[in-house]
Coordinates of C-alpha atoms in Angstrom, one line a residue:
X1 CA 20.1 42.4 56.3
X2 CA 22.0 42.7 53.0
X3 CA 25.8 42.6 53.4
X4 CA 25.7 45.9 51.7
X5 CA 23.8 47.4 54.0
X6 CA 25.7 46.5 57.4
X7 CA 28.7 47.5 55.2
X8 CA 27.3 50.7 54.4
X9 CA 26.0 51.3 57.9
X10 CA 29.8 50.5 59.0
X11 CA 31.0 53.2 56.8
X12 CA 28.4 55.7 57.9
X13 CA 29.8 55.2 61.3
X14 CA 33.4 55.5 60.2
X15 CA 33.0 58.9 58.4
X16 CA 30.7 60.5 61.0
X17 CA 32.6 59.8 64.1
X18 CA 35.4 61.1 62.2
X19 CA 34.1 64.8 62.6
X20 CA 34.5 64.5 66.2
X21 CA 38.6 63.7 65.9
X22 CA 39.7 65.7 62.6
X23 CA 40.3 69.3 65.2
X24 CA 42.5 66.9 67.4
X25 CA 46.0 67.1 65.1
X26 CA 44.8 70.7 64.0
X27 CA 44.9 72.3 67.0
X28 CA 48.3 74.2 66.9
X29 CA 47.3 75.2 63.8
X30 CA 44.2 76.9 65.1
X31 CA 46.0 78.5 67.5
X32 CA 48.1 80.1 65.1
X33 CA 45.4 81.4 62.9
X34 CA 43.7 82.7 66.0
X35 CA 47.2 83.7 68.1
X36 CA 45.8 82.0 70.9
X37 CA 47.6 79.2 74.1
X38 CA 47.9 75.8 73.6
X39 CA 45.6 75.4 76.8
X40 CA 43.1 77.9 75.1
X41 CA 42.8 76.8 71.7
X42 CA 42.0 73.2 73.3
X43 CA 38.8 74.1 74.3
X44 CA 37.7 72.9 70.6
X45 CA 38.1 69.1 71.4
X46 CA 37.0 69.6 74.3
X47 CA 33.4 71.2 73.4
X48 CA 32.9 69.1 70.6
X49 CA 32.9 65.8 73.5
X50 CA 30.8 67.7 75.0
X51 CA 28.4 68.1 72.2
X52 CA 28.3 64.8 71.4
X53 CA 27.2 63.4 75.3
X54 CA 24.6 65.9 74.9
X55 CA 23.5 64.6 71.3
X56 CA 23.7 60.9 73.1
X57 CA 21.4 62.0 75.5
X58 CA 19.0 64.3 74.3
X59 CA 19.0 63.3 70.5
X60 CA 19.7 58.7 70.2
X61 CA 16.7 58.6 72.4
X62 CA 14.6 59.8 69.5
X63 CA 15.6 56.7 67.4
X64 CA 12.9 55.0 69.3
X65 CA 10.3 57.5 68.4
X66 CA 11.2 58.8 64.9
X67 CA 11.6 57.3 61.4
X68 CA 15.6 56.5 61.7
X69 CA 16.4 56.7 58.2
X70 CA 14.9 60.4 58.3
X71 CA 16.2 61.0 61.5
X72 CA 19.7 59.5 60.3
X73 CA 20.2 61.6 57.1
X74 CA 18.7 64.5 58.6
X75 CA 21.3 65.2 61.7
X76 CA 24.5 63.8 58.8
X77 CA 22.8 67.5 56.7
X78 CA 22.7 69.8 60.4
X79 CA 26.5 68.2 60.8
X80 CA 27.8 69.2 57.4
X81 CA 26.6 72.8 58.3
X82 CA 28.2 73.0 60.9
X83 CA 31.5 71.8 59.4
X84 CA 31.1 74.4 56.6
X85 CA 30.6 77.2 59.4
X86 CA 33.7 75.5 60.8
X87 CA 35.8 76.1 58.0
X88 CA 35.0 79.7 57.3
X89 CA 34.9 80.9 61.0
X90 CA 35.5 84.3 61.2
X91 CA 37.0 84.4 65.1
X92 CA 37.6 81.7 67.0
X93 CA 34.4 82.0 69.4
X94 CA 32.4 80.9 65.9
X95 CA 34.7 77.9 66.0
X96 CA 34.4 77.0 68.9
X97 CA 30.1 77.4 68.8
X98 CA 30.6 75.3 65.6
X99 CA 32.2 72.6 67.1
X100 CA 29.9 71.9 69.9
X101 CA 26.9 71.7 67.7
X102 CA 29.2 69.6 65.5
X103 CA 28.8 67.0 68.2
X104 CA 25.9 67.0 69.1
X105 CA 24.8 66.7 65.4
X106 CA 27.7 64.1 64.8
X107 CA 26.1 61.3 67.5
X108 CA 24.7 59.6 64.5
X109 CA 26.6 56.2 65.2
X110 CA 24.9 55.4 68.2
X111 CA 21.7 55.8 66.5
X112 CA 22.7 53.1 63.6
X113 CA 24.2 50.5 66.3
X114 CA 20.8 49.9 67.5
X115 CA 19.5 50.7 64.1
X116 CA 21.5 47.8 62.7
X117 CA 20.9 45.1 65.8
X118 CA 16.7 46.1 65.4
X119 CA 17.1 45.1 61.5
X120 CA 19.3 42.4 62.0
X121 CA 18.0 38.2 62.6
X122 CA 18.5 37.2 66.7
X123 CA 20.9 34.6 64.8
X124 CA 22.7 37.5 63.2
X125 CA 22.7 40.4 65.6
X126 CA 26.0 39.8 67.3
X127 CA 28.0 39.4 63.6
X128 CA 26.0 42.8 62.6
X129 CA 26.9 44.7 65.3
X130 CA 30.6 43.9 65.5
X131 CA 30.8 45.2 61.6
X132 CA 29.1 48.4 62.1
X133 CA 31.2 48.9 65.2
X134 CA 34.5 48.4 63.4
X135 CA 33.6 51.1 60.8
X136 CA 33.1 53.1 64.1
X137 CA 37.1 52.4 65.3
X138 CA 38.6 52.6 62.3
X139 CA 36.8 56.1 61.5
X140 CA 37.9 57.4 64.9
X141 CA 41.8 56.0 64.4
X142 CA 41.8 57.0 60.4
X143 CA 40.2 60.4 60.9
X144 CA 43.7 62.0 63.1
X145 CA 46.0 60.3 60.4
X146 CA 44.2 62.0 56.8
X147 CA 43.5 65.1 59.3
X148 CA 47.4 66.0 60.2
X149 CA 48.3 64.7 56.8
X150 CA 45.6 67.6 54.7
X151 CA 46.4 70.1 57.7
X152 CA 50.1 69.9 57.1
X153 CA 49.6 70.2 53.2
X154 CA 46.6 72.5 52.6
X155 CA 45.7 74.3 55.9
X156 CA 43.3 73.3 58.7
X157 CA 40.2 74.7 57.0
X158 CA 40.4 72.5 54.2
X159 CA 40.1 69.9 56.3
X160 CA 36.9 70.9 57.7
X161 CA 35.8 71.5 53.8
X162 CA 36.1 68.2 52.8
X163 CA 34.3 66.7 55.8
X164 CA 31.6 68.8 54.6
X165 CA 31.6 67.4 51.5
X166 CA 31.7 63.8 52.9
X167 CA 28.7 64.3 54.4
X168 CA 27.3 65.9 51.8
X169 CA 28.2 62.7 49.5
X170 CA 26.8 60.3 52.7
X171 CA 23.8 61.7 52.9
X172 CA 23.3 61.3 48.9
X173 CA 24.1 57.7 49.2
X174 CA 21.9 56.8 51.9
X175 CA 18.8 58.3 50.5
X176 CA 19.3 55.6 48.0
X177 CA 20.5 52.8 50.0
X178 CA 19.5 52.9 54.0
X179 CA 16.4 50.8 54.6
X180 CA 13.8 52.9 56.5
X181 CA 13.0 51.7 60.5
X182 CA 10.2 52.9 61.5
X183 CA 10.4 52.4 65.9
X184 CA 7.3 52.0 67.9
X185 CA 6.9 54.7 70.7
X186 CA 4.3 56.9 71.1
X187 CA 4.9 59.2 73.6
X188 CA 5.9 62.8 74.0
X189 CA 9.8 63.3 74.0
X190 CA 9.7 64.1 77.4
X191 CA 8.2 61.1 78.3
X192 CA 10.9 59.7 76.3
X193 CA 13.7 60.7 78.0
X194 CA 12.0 59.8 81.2
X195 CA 11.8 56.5 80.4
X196 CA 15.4 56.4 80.6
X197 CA 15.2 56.2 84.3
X198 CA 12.4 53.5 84.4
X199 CA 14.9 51.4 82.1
X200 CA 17.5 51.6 84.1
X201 CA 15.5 51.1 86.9
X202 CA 13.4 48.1 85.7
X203 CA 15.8 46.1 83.9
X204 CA 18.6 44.9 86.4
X205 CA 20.9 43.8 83.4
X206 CA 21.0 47.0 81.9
X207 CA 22.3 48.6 85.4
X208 CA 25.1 45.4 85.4
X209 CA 26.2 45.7 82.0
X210 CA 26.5 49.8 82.4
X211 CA 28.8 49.4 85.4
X212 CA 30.5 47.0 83.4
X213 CA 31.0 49.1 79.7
X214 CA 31.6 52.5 82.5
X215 CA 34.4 50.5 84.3
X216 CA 35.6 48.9 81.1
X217 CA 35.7 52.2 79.0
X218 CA 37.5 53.2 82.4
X219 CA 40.4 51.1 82.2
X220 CA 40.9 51.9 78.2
X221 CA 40.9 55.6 79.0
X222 CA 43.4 55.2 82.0
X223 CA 45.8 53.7 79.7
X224 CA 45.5 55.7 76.4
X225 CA 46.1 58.9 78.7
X226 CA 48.8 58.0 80.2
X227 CA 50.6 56.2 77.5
X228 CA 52.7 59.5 76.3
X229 CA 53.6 60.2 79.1
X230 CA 55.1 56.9 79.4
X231 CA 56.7 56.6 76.1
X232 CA 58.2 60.5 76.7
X233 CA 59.9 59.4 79.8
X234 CA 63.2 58.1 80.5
X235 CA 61.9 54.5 80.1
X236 CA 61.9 55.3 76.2
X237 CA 62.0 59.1 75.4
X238 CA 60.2 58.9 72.1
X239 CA 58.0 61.7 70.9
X240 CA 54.1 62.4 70.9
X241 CA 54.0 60.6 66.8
X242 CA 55.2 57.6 68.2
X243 CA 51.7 57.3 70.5
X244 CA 50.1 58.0 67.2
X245 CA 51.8 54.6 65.7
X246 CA 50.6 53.0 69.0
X247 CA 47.0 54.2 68.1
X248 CA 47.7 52.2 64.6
X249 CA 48.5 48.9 66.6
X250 CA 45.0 49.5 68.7
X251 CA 43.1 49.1 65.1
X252 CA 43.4 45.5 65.9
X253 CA 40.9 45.7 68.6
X254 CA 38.4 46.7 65.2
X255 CA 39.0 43.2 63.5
X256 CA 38.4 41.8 66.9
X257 CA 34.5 43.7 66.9
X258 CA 33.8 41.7 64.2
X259 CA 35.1 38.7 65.8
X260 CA 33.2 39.1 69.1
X261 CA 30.0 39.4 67.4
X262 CA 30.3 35.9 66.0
X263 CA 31.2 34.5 69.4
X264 CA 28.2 36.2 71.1
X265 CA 26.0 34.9 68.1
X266 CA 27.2 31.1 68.2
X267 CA 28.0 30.8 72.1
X268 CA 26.1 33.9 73.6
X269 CA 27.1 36.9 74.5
X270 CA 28.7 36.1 78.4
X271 CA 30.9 33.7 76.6
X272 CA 32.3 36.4 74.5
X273 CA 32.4 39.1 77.4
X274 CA 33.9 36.7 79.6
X275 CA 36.9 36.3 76.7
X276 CA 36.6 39.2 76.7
X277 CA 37.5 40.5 80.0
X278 CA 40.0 37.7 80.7
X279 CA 42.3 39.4 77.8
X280 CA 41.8 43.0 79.2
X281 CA 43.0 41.5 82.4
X282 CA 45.9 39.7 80.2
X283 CA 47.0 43.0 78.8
X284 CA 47.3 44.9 82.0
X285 CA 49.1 42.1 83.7
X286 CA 52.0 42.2 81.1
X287 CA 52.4 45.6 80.5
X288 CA 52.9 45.6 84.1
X289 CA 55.5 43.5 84.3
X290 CA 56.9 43.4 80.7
X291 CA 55.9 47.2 79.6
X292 CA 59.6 48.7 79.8
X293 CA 60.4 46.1 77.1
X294 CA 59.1 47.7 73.6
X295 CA 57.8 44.5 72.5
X296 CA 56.0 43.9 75.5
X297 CA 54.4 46.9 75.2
X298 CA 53.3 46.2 72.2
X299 CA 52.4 42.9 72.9
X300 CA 50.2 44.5 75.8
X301 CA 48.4 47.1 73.8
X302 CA 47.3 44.2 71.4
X303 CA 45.9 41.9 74.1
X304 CA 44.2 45.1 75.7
X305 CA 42.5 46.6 72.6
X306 CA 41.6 42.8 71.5
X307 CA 40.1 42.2 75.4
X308 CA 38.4 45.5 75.3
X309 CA 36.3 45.3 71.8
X310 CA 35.4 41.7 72.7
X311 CA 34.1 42.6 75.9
X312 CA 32.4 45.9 74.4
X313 CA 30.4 44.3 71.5
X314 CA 29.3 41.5 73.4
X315 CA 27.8 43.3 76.4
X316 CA 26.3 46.1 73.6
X317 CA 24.8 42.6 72.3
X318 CA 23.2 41.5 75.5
X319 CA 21.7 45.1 75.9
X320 CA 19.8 45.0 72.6
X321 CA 18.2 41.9 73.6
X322 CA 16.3 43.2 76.8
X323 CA 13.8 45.4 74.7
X324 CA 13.9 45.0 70.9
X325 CA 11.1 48.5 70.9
X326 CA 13.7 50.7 73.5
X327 CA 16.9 49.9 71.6
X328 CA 18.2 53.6 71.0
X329 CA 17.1 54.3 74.9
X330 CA 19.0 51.4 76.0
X331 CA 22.3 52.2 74.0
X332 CA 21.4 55.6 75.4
X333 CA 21.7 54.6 78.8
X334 CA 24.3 52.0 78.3
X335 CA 26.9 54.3 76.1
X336 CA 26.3 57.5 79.2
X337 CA 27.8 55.0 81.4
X338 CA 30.4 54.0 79.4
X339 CA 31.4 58.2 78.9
X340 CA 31.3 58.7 82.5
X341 CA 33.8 56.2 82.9
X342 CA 36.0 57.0 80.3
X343 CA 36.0 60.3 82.1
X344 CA 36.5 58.6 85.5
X345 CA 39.4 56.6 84.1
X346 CA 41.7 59.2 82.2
X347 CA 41.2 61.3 85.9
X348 CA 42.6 58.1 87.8
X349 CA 45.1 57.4 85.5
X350 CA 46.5 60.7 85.6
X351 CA 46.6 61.0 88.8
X352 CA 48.3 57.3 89.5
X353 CA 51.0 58.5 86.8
X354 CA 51.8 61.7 88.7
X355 CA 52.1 60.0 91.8
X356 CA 53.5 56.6 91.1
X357 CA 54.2 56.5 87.4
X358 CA 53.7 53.2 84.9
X359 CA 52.9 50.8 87.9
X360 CA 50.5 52.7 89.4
X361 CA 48.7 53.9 86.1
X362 CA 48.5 49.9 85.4
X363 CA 47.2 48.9 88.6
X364 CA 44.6 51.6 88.5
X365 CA 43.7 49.8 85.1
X366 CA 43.8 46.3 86.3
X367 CA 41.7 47.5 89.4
X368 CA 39.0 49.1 87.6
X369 CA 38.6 46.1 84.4
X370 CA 38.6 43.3 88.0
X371 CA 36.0 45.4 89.3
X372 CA 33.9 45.1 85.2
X373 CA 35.0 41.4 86.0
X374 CA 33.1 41.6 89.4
X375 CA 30.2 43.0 88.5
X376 CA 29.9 40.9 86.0
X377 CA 29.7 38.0 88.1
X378 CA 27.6 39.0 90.6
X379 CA 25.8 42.4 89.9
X380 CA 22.0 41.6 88.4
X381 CA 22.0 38.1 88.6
X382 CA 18.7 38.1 89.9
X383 CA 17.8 38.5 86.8
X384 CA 18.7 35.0 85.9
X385 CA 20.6 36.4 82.3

């Protein structure tokens, strides 16, 4: 692959999943044009994650039966519709319609991922798929910062008007630049989805490195949850934009992508999960102990969003490998896990917070990244991989 075009597929990634964050720091603005609760008007993010599990399951699949590039450019047009409808919405039952299919049109990323590792060299494939999955953080950390910035100055609506007209733009540029990928299945879509099962089933590595991405993804979630709770307590008493900063500090887990995919490239991809996971383990250990101290904080949010994205891109990179034809079924199968425990995760840790504050939210994240450790070790390995 051209540099260009893993930069351009890194970019792709960046401004799409950006459509699923950009209602997050407008949401007491939407209340107010809609004179609705906090609690109500927050229904939007939530339907919009919603929409996009149901575009990774019922829509990535199809990047093993349809042209991608086609596919691709086509979902990037349905999304910028449903931005524009967004932005003009009437009431706020057309906003929140909007924003599920938003979603579920906006799941584009985790069709270029395997996109990217099916056009990429075996030597290569690691170092590709780090790239494209650092456009993907930075898009998701960038998108709240320009969103509260042109919703403070110009109104939330305008907002959702220049998304539009980023994908609009997008969808120009990579008619001109995406390389086509033409998969190999065959069968009917509902054959297709099925097959998820029979993956799952059949390929023991798969099942290992989904329990490992859902607890994984798990432990993340437990600690971004909790974290403004922490900082709004007496341990610190700072305010909800000081999490934001924090966020900015966790872009370092998106030079670390990168990184990782060299590693699993030169020294294969258990080395780099295994580096991986030791650092995630790192990270909880001193915010544990040194958490109450800002810099260990800080220090501890590094090491965990460094840990985290090594361990992610390497065990994405050992899926691709197990079926170079089922690569969109397998990141379909592989990414469900990893939402379910996200889910799973920000549930535990709010309920170790309420009950036992910091250390309990921290051991609830060092249980659940030991248990990604276990499974690594000894789940699958008949498998011999």
């Amino acid at each position: 692959m051209a540099p260009s075009q893993v930069w351009l597929m890194a970019i792709t990634c960046g401004l799409v999943v950006a459509n699923l964050y950009y209602n997050q720091p407008l949401l007491a603005e939407i209340g107010r044009t809609f004179g609705l609760t906090e609690s109500r008007v927050s229904w939007i993010a939530t339907v919009t994650q919603v929409g996009y599990t149901l575009g990774l399951l019922l829509l990535v699949p199809l990047g093993d039966k349809w042209e991608r590039k086609r596919l691709i450019m086509g979902l990037i047009v349905l999304a910028a519709g449903c931005l524009a409808v967004a932005a003009y919405a009437p009431t706020f039952g057309v906003l929140v319609g909007a924003s599920l299919l938003l979603g579920f049109f906006s799941a584009v990323p985790q069709l270029l991922v395997p996109m990217a590792a099916s056009l990429a060299s075996d030597e290569q494939r690691g170092r590709v798929v780090g790239k494209v999955m650092s456009g993907l953080l930075i898009g998701i950390l960038v998108s709240r910062t320009i969103s509260g910035y042109v919703g403070l100055h110009f109104g939330w609506r305008t907002m959702f008007w220049v998304g539009t007209g980023l994908m609009l733009v997008l969808v120009a540029v990579l008619a001109r630049m995406l390389p086509r990928n033409q998969p190999y299945y065959a069968g009917s879509y509902a054959s297709l989805l099925r097959s998820l099962g029979t993956l799952a089933r059949d390929l023991p590595v798969l099942r290992r490195s989904a329990l490992v991405g859902a607890c994984l993804f798990g432990g993340f979630s437990a600690f971004w949850t909790t974290l403004v709770f922490f900082l709004e307590s007496d341990a610190y008493g700072y305010g909800a934009d000081v999490a934001g900063l924090f966020g900015l500090i966790g872009a370092t887990g998106a030079f670390a992508a990168s990184y990782a995919g060299k590693s699993a490239d030169q020294k294969g991809p258990g080395f780099a999960l295994r580096i991986g996971l030791a650092l995630f383990l790192s990270g909880y250990l001193l915010m544990g102990f040194g958490g109450y101290y800002l810099l260990g904080l800080i220090a501890g949010v590094v090491i965990l969003d460094v840990g985290q994205q090594m361990a992610h891109i390497a065990n994405q990179t050992r899926v691709f490998s197990l079926r170079p034809e089922a690569r969109s079924r397998l990141n379909t199968v592989y990414m469900t896990a990893c939402f379910i425990g996200a889910a799973s995760g920000s549930l535990l840790g709010g309920l170790a917070w309420h009950h036992y504050q910091w250390p309990g939210v921290c051991a609830v994240g060092f249980g659940l990244v030991a248990l990604a450790y276990a499974a690594n070790r000894f789940y699958g390995r008949e498998a011999g991989v």
